[in-house]
mmCIF file of C-alpha atoms and ligand atoms in Angstrom:
data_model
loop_
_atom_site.group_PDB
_atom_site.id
_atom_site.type_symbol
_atom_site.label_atom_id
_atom_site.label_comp_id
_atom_site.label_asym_id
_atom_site.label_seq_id
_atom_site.Cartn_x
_atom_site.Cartn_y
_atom_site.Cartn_z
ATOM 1 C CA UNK T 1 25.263 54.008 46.040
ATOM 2 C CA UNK T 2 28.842 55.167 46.509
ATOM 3 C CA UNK T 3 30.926 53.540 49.667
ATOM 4 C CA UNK T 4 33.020 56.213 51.323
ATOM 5 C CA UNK T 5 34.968 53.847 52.661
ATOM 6 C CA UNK T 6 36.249 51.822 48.937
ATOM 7 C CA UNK T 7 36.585 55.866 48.010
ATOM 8 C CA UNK T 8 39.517 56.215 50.469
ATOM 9 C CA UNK T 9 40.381 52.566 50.616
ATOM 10 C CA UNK T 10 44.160 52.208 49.693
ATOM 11 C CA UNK T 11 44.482 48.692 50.454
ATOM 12 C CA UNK T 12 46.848 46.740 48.528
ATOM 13 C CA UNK T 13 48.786 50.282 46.969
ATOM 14 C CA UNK T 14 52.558 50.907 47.474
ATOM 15 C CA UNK T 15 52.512 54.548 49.319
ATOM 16 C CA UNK T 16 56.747 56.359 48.858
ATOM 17 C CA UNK T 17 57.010 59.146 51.449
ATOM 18 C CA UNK T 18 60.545 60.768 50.841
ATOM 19 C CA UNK T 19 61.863 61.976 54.276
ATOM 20 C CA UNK T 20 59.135 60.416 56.135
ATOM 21 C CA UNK T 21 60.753 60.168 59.560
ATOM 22 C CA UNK T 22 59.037 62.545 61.085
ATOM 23 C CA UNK T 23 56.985 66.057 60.906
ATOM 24 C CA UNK T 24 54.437 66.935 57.856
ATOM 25 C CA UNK T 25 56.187 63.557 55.737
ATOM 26 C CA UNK T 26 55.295 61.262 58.747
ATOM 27 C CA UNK T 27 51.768 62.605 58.935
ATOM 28 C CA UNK T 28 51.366 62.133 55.344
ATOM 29 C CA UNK T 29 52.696 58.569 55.997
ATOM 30 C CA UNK T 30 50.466 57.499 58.840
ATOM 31 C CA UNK T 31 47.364 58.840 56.991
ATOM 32 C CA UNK T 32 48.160 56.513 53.989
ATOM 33 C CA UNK T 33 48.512 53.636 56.076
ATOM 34 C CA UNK T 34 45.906 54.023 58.079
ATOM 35 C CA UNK T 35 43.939 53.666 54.646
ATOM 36 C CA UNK T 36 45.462 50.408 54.057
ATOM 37 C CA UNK T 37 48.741 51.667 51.934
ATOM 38 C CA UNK T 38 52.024 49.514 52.309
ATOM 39 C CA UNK T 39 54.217 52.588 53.408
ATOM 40 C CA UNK T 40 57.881 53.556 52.932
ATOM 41 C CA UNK T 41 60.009 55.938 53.823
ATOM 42 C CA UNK T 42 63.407 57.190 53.380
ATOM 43 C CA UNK T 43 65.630 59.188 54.769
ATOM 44 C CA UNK T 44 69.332 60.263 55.060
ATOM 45 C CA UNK T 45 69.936 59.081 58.743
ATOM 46 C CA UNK T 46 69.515 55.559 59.955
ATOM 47 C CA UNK T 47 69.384 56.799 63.443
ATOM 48 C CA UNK T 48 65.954 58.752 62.310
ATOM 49 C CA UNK T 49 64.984 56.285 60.472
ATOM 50 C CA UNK T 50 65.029 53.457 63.086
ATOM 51 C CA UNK T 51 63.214 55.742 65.411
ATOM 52 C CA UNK T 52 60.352 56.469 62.529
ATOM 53 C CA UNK T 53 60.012 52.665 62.507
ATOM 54 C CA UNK T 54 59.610 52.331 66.159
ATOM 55 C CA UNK T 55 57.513 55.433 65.987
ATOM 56 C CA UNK T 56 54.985 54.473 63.356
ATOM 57 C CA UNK T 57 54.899 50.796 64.911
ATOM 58 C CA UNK T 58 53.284 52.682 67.650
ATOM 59 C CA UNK T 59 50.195 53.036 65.603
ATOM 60 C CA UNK T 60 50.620 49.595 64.280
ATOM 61 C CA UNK T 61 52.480 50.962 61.237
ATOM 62 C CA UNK T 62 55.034 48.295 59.785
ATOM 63 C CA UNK T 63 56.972 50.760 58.067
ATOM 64 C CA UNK T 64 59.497 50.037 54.830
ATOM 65 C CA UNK T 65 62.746 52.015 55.485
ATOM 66 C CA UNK T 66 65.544 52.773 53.521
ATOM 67 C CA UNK T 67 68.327 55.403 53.181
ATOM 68 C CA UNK T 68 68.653 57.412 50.358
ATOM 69 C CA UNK T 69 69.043 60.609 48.989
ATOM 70 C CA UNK T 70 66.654 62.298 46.969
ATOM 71 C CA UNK T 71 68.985 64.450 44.885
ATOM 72 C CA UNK T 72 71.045 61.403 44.108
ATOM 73 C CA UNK T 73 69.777 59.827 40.365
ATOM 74 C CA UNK T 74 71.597 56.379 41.278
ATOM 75 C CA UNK T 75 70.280 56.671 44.733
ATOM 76 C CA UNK T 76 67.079 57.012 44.387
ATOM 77 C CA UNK T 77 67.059 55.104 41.076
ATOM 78 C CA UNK T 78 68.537 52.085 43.815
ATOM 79 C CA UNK T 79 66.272 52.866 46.387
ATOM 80 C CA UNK T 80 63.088 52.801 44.251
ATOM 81 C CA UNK T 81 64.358 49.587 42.774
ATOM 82 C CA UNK T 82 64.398 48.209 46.239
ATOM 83 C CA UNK T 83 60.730 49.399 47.030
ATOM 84 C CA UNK T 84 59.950 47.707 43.775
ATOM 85 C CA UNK T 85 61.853 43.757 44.298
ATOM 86 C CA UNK T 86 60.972 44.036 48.374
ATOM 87 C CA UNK T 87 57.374 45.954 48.449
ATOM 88 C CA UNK T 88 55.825 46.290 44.688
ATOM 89 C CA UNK T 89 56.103 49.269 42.644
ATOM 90 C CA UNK T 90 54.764 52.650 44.337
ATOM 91 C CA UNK T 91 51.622 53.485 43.151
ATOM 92 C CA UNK T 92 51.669 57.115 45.228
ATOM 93 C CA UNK T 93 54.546 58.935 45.900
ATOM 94 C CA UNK T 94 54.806 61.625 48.038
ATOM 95 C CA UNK T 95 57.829 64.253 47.629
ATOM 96 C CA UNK T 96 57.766 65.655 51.108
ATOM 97 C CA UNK T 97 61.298 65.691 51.689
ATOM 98 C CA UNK T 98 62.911 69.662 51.980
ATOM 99 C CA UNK T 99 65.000 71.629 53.667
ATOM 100 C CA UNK T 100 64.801 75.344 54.322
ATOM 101 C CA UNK T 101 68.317 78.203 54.879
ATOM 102 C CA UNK T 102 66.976 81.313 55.720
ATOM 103 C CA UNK T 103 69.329 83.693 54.857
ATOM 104 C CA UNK T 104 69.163 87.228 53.347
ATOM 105 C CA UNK T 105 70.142 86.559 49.126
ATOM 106 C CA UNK T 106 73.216 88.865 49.414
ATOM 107 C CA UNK T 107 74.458 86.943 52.251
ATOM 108 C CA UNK T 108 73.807 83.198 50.877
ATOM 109 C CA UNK T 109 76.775 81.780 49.074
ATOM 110 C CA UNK T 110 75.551 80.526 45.841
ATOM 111 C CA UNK T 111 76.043 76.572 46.948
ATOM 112 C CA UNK T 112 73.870 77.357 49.633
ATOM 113 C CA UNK T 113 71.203 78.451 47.196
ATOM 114 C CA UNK T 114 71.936 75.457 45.069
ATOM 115 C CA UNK T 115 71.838 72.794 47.825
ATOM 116 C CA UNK T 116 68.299 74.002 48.469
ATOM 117 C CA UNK T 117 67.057 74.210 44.709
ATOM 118 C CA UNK T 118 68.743 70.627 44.490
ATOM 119 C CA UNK T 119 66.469 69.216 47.341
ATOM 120 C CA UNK T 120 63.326 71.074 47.132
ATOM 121 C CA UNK T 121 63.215 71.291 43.538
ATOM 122 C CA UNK T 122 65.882 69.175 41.480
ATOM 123 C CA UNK T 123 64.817 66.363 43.658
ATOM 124 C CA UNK T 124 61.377 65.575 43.311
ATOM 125 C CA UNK T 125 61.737 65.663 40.086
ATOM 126 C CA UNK T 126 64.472 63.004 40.049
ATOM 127 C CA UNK T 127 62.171 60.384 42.166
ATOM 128 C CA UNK T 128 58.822 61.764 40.084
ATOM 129 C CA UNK T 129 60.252 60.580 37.008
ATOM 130 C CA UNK T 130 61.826 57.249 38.201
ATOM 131 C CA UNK T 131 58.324 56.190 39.444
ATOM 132 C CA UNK T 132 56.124 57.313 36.851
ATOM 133 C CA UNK T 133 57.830 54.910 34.343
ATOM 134 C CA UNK T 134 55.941 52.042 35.824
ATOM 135 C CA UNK T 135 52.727 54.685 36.910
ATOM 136 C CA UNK T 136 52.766 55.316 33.235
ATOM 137 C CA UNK T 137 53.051 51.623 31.846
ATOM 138 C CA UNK T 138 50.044 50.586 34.549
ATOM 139 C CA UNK T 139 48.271 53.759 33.709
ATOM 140 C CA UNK T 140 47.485 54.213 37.088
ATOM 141 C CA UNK T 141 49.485 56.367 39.923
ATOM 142 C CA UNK T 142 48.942 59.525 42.253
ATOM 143 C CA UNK T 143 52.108 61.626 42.539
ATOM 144 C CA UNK T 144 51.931 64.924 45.354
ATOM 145 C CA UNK T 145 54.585 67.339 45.752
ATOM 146 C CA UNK T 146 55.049 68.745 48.743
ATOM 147 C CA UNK T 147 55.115 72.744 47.785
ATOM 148 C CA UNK T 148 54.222 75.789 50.373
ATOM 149 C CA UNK T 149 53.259 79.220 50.723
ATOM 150 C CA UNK T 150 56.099 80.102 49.090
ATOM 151 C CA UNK T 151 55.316 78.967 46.033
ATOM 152 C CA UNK T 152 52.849 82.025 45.946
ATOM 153 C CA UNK T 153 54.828 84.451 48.271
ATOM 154 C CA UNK T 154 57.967 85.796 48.727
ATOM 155 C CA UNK T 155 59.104 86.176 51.648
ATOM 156 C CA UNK T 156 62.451 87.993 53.270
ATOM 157 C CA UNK T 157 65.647 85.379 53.607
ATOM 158 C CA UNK T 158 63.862 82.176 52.304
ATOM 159 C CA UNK T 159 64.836 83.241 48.566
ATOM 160 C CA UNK T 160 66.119 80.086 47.176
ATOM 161 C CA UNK T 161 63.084 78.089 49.180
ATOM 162 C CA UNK T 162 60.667 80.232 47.493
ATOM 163 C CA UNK T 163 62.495 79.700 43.589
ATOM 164 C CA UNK T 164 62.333 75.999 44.639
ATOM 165 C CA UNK T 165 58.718 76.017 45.966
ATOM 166 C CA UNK T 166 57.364 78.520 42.502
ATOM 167 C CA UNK T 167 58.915 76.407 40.624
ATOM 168 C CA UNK T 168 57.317 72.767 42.253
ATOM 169 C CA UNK T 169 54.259 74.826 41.474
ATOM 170 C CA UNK T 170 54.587 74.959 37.938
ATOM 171 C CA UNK T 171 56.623 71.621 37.484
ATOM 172 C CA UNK T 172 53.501 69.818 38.908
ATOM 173 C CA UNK T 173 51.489 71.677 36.227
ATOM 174 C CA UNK T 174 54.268 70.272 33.761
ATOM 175 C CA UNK T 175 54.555 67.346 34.971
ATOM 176 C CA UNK T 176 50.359 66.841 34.627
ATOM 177 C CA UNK T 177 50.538 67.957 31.009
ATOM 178 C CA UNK T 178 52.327 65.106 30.210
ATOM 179 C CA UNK T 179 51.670 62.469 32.344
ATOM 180 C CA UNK T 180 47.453 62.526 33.221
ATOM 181 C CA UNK T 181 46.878 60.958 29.972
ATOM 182 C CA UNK T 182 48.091 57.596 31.362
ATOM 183 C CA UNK T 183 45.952 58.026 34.505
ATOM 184 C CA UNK T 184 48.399 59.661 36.621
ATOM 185 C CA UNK T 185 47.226 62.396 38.804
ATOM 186 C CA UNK T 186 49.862 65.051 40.044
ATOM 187 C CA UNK T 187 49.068 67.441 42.340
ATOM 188 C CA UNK T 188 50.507 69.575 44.913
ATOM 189 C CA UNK T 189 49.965 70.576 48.694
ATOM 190 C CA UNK T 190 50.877 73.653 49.933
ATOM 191 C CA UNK T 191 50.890 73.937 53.425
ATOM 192 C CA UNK T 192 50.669 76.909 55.569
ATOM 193 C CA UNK T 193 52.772 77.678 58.443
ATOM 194 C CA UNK T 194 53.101 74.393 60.477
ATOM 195 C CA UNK T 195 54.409 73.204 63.603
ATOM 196 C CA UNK T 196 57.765 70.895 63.063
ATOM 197 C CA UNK T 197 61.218 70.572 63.787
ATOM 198 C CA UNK T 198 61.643 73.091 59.997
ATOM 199 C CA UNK T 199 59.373 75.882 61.959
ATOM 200 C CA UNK T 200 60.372 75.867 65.553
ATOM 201 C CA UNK T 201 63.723 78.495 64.718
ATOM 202 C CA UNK T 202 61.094 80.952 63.872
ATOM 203 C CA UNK T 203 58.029 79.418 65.982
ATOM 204 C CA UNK T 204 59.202 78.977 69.938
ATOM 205 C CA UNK T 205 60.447 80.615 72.757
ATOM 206 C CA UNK T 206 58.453 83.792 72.319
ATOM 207 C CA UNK T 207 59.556 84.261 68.404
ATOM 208 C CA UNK T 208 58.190 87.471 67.027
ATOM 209 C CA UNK T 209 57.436 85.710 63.599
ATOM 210 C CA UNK T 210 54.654 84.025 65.882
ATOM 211 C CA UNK T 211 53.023 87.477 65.766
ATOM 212 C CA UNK T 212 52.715 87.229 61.696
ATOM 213 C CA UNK T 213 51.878 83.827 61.434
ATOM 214 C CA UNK T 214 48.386 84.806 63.835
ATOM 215 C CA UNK T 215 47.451 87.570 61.602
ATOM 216 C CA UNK T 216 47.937 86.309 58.747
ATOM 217 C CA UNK T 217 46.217 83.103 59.516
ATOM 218 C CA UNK T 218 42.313 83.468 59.593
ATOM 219 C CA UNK T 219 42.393 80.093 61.502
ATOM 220 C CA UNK T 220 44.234 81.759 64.219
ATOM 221 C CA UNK T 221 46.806 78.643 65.097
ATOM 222 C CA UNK T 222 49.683 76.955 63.629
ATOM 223 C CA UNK T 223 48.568 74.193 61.242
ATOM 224 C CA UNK T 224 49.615 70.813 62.524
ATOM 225 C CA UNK T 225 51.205 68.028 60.832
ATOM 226 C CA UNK T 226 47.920 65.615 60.266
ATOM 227 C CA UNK T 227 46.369 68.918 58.687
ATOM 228 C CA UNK T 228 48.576 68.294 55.961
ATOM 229 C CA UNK T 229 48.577 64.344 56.311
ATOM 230 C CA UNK T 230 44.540 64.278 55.851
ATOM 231 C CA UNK T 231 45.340 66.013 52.466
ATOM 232 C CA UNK T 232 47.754 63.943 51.407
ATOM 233 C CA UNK T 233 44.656 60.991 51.740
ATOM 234 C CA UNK T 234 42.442 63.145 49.299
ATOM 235 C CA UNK T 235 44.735 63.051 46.721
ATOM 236 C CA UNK T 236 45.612 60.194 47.023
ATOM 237 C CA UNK T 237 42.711 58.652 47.342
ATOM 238 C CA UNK T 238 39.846 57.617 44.505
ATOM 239 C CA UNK T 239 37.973 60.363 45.751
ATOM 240 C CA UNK T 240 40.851 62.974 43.416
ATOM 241 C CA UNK T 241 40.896 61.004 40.386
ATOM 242 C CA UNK T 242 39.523 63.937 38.555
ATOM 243 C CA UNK T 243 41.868 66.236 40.630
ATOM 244 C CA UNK T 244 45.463 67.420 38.425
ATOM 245 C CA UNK T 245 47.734 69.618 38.450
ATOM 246 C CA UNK T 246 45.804 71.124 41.316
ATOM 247 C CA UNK T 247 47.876 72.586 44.672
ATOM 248 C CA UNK T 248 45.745 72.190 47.602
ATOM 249 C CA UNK T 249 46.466 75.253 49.999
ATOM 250 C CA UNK T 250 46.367 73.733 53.654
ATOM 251 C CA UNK T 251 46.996 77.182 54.786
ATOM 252 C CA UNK T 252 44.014 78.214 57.683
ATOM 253 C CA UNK T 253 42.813 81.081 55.194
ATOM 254 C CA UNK T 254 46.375 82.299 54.764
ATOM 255 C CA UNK T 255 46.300 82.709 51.074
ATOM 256 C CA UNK T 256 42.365 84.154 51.405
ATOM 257 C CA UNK T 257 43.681 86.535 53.625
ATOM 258 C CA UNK T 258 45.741 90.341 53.156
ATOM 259 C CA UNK T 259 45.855 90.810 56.976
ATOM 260 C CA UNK T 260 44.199 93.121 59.870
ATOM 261 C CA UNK T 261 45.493 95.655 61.985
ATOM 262 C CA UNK T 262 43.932 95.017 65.956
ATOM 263 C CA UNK T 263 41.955 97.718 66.629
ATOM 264 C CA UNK T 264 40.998 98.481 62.824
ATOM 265 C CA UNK T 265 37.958 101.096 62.908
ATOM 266 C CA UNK T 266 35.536 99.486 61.385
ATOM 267 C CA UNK T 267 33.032 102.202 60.276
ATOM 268 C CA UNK T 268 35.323 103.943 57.863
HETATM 269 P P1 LIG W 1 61.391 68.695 58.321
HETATM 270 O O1 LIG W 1 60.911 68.444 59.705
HETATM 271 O O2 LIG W 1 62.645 69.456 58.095
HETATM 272 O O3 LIG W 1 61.492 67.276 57.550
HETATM 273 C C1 LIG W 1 62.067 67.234 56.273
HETATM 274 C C2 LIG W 1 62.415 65.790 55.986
HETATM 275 O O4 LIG W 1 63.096 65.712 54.730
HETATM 276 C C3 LIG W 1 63.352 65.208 57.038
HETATM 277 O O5 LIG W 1 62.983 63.884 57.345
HETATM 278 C C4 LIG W 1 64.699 65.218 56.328
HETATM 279 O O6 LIG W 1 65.585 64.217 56.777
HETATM 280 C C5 LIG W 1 64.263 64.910 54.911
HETATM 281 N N1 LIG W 1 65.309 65.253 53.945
HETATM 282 C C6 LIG W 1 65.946 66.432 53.816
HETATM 283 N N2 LIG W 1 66.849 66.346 52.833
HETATM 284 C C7 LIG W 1 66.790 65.083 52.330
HETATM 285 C C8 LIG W 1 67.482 64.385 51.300
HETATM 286 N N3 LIG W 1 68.435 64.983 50.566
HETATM 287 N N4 LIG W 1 67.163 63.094 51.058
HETATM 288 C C9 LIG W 1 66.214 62.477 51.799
HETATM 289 N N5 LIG W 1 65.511 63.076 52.798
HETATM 290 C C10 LIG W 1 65.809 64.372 53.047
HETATM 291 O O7 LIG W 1 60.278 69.461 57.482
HETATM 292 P P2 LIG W 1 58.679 69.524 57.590
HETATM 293 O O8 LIG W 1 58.302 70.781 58.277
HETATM 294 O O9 LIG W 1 58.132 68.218 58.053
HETATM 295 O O10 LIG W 1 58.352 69.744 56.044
HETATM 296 C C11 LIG W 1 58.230 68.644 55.172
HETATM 297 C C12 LIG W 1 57.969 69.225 53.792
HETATM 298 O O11 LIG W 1 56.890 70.178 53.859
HETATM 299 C C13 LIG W 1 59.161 70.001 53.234
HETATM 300 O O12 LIG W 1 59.215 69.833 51.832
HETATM 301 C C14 LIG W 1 58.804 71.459 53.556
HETATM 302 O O13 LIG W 1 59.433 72.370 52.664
HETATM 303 C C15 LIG W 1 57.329 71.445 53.362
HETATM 304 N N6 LIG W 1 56.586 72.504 54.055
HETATM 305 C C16 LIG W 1 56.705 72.650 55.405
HETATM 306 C C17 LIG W 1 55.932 73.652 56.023
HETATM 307 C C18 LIG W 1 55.977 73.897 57.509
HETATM 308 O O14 LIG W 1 55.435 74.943 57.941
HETATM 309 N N7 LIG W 1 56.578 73.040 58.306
HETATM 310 C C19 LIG W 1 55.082 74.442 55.275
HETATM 311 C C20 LIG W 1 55.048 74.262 53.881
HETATM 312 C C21 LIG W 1 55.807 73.274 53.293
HETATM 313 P P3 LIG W 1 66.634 64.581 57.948
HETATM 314 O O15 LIG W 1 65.834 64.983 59.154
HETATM 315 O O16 LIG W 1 67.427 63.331 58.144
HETATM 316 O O17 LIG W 1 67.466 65.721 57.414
HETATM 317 C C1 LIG W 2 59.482 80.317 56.670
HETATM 318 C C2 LIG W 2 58.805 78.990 56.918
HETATM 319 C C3 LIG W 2 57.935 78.656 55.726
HETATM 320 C C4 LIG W 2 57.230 77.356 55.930
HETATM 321 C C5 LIG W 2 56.330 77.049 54.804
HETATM 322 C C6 LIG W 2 55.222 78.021 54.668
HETATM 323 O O1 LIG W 2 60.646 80.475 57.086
HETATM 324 O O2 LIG W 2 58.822 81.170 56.066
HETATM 325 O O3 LIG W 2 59.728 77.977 57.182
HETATM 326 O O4 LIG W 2 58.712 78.615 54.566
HETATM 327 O O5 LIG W 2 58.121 76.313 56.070
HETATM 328 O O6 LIG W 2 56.998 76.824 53.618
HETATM 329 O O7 LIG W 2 54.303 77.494 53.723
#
C-alpha cells in the first residue's frame, strides 16, 4: 500500500531556491524543508540574506546562504560549486528568483527590457544547465521554473516580464525534451496574482488594480505565498515523477476564467 508520507518525503535531497529570502521563493523554501530537504538560498544582498536565515530558523529551518547572481555564468557556476563541496549536489532547483519594471514598451529604454529578460529568462537557464550536469549523470533531479500569468497573458506595461515569462514557458518544454530521458523532471509554476513585496505597488493602499485582480480571480482573494510553496512540494516531490514539462497554474481560477460584470442579467 502506498505511504503518503515516503511520497513527499525529501529527506536526504539538496533543495536550490534562487532568491529565496523572502516572498513566493521563501515559501517554496520552507515547504521543501519542512519535507526533509537540506535548503539553500541565494540572493544578491547579505543584509536579506542574514535576515532569511534568522527568518527560516524561526521554523527550525537551518538555512544554506550564499550571494550570488543568477545572471552571472561564473557566479552561479561558483555558487553551485559551493552548494556542491559544503551541502551535496542539488537534486531540486527552484528558479524563483525575478524581477518585474512595469513600464509602457515605448517608454522602457531597451537595457531596461534587457535587464529583465536577463533575470527572468537568461537566468534560469544559466543555473538550469549548471545543475542538470550532475541531475543528468545521477539520472535523477526535479528542476521548477518559476513562470506566471504572463506567460499566457499580456498585459499593459509588463512587456519585457511577459517575453521573459512566454518564453520560461516554452524553455521548460525545451528544456524537458532533452533532459526527462535521464530522469529529470522540469516543470513550471505559474502563479496568479500574489501578495509580496513584487505586488504591493499595484496591490495596497486602495490600488485600483485590486479591482481586476477580484474579478478576474474566481477564488476571490490574492493568492498567498505558501499557495505557491505547497506546489513547489508536488513537483518536487515523488508524487510528480510522471509530471514534465507541465506548468502548474496556481492562479484561483484566473486562467479558467474571462471575467463578470456585477450586476450581469442573468436570463439573457
Ligand atoms: P520578490 O518579492 O521580488 O522576490 C524576488 C527575489 O528574487 C528576491 O529575493 C530578489 O532578491 C531575488 N533576485 C532578483 N534578482 C536577482 C538576481 N539577479 N540574483 C539573485 N536573486 C535575485 O518576488 P516574488 O513576488 O516573491 O516572486 C518570486 C518569483 O515568482 C519571481 O520570479 C516572480 O516573477 C514570480 N511570480 C510572482 C507573482 C506574484 O504575484 N508575486 C506571480 C507570478 C510569478 P532581492 O530582494 O535582493 O532583489
Ligand atoms: C503585474 C504583476 C504580475 C504578477 C504575476 C502574475 O504587474 O501584472 O506583478 O506580473 O507578478 O506575474 O502571474
Amino acid at each position: 500500500m502506498m505511504n503518503v508520507n515516503e511520497l513527499f518525503d525529501l529527506s536526504g535531497k539538496v533543495a536550490l531556491v534562487t532568491g529565496g529570502t523572502h516572498g513566493i521563493g521563501m515559501a517554496c523554501g520552507k515547504a521543501l524543508a519542512a519535507a526533509g530537504a537540506k535548503l539553500c538560498v541565494n540572493d544578491i544582498d547579505d543584509e536579506k540574506l542574514a535576515e532569511a536565515k534568522a527568518e527560516y530558523a524561526k521554523d527550525g529551518i537551518d538555512v544554506y546562504t550564499l550571494n550570488f547572481n543568477v545572471t552571472s555564468e561564473e557566479g552561479v557556476d561558483k555558487g553551485i560549486s559551493q552548494i556542491e563541496k559544503e551541502v551535496g549536489p542539488v537534486d531540486v532547483l527552484v528558479n524563483n528568483a525575478g524581477i518585474i519594471k512595469r513600464i509602457p514598451i515605448m517608454d522602457m529604454p531597451l537595457s531596461d527590457f534587457q535587464q529583465v529578460i536577463d533575470v527572468d529568462l537568461v537566468a534560469p537557464l544559466i543555473v538550469a544547465k549548471r545543475v542538470a550536469k550532475g541531475m543528468i549523470e545521477r539520472r535523477q533531479g526535479k528542476i521548477i521554473n518559476m513562470c506566471s500569468m504572463m506567460s499566457v497573458y499580456g498585459r499593459q506595461n509588463v512587456s519585457a516580464y511577459a517575453a521573459a515569462k512566454g518564453g520560461l514557458k516554452l524553455l521548460t518544454s525545451n528544456m524537458t525534451c532533452e533532459w526527462a530521458k535521464y530522469n529529470v523532471q522540469i516543470n513550471g509554476i505559474g502563479p496568479g496574482y500574489i501578495a509580496t513585496a513584487q505586488t504591493a505597488p499595484i496591490r495596497v493602499g486602495g490600488h485600483p488594480f485590486n479591482n481586476l485582480v477580484m474579478t478576474r480571480t474566481p477564488a476571490n482573494r490574492w493568492g498567498e505565498p505558501e499557495d505557491v510553496g505547497n506546489a513547489a512540494l508536488f513537483l518536487a516531490s515523488k508524487a510528480a515523477d510522471f509530471v514534465n514539462g507541465h506548468v502548474l497554474y496556481v492562479d484561483g481560477g484566473i486562467l479558467a476564467n474571462f471575467g463578470y460584470v456585477e450586476g450581469e442579467n442573468v436570463a439573457d
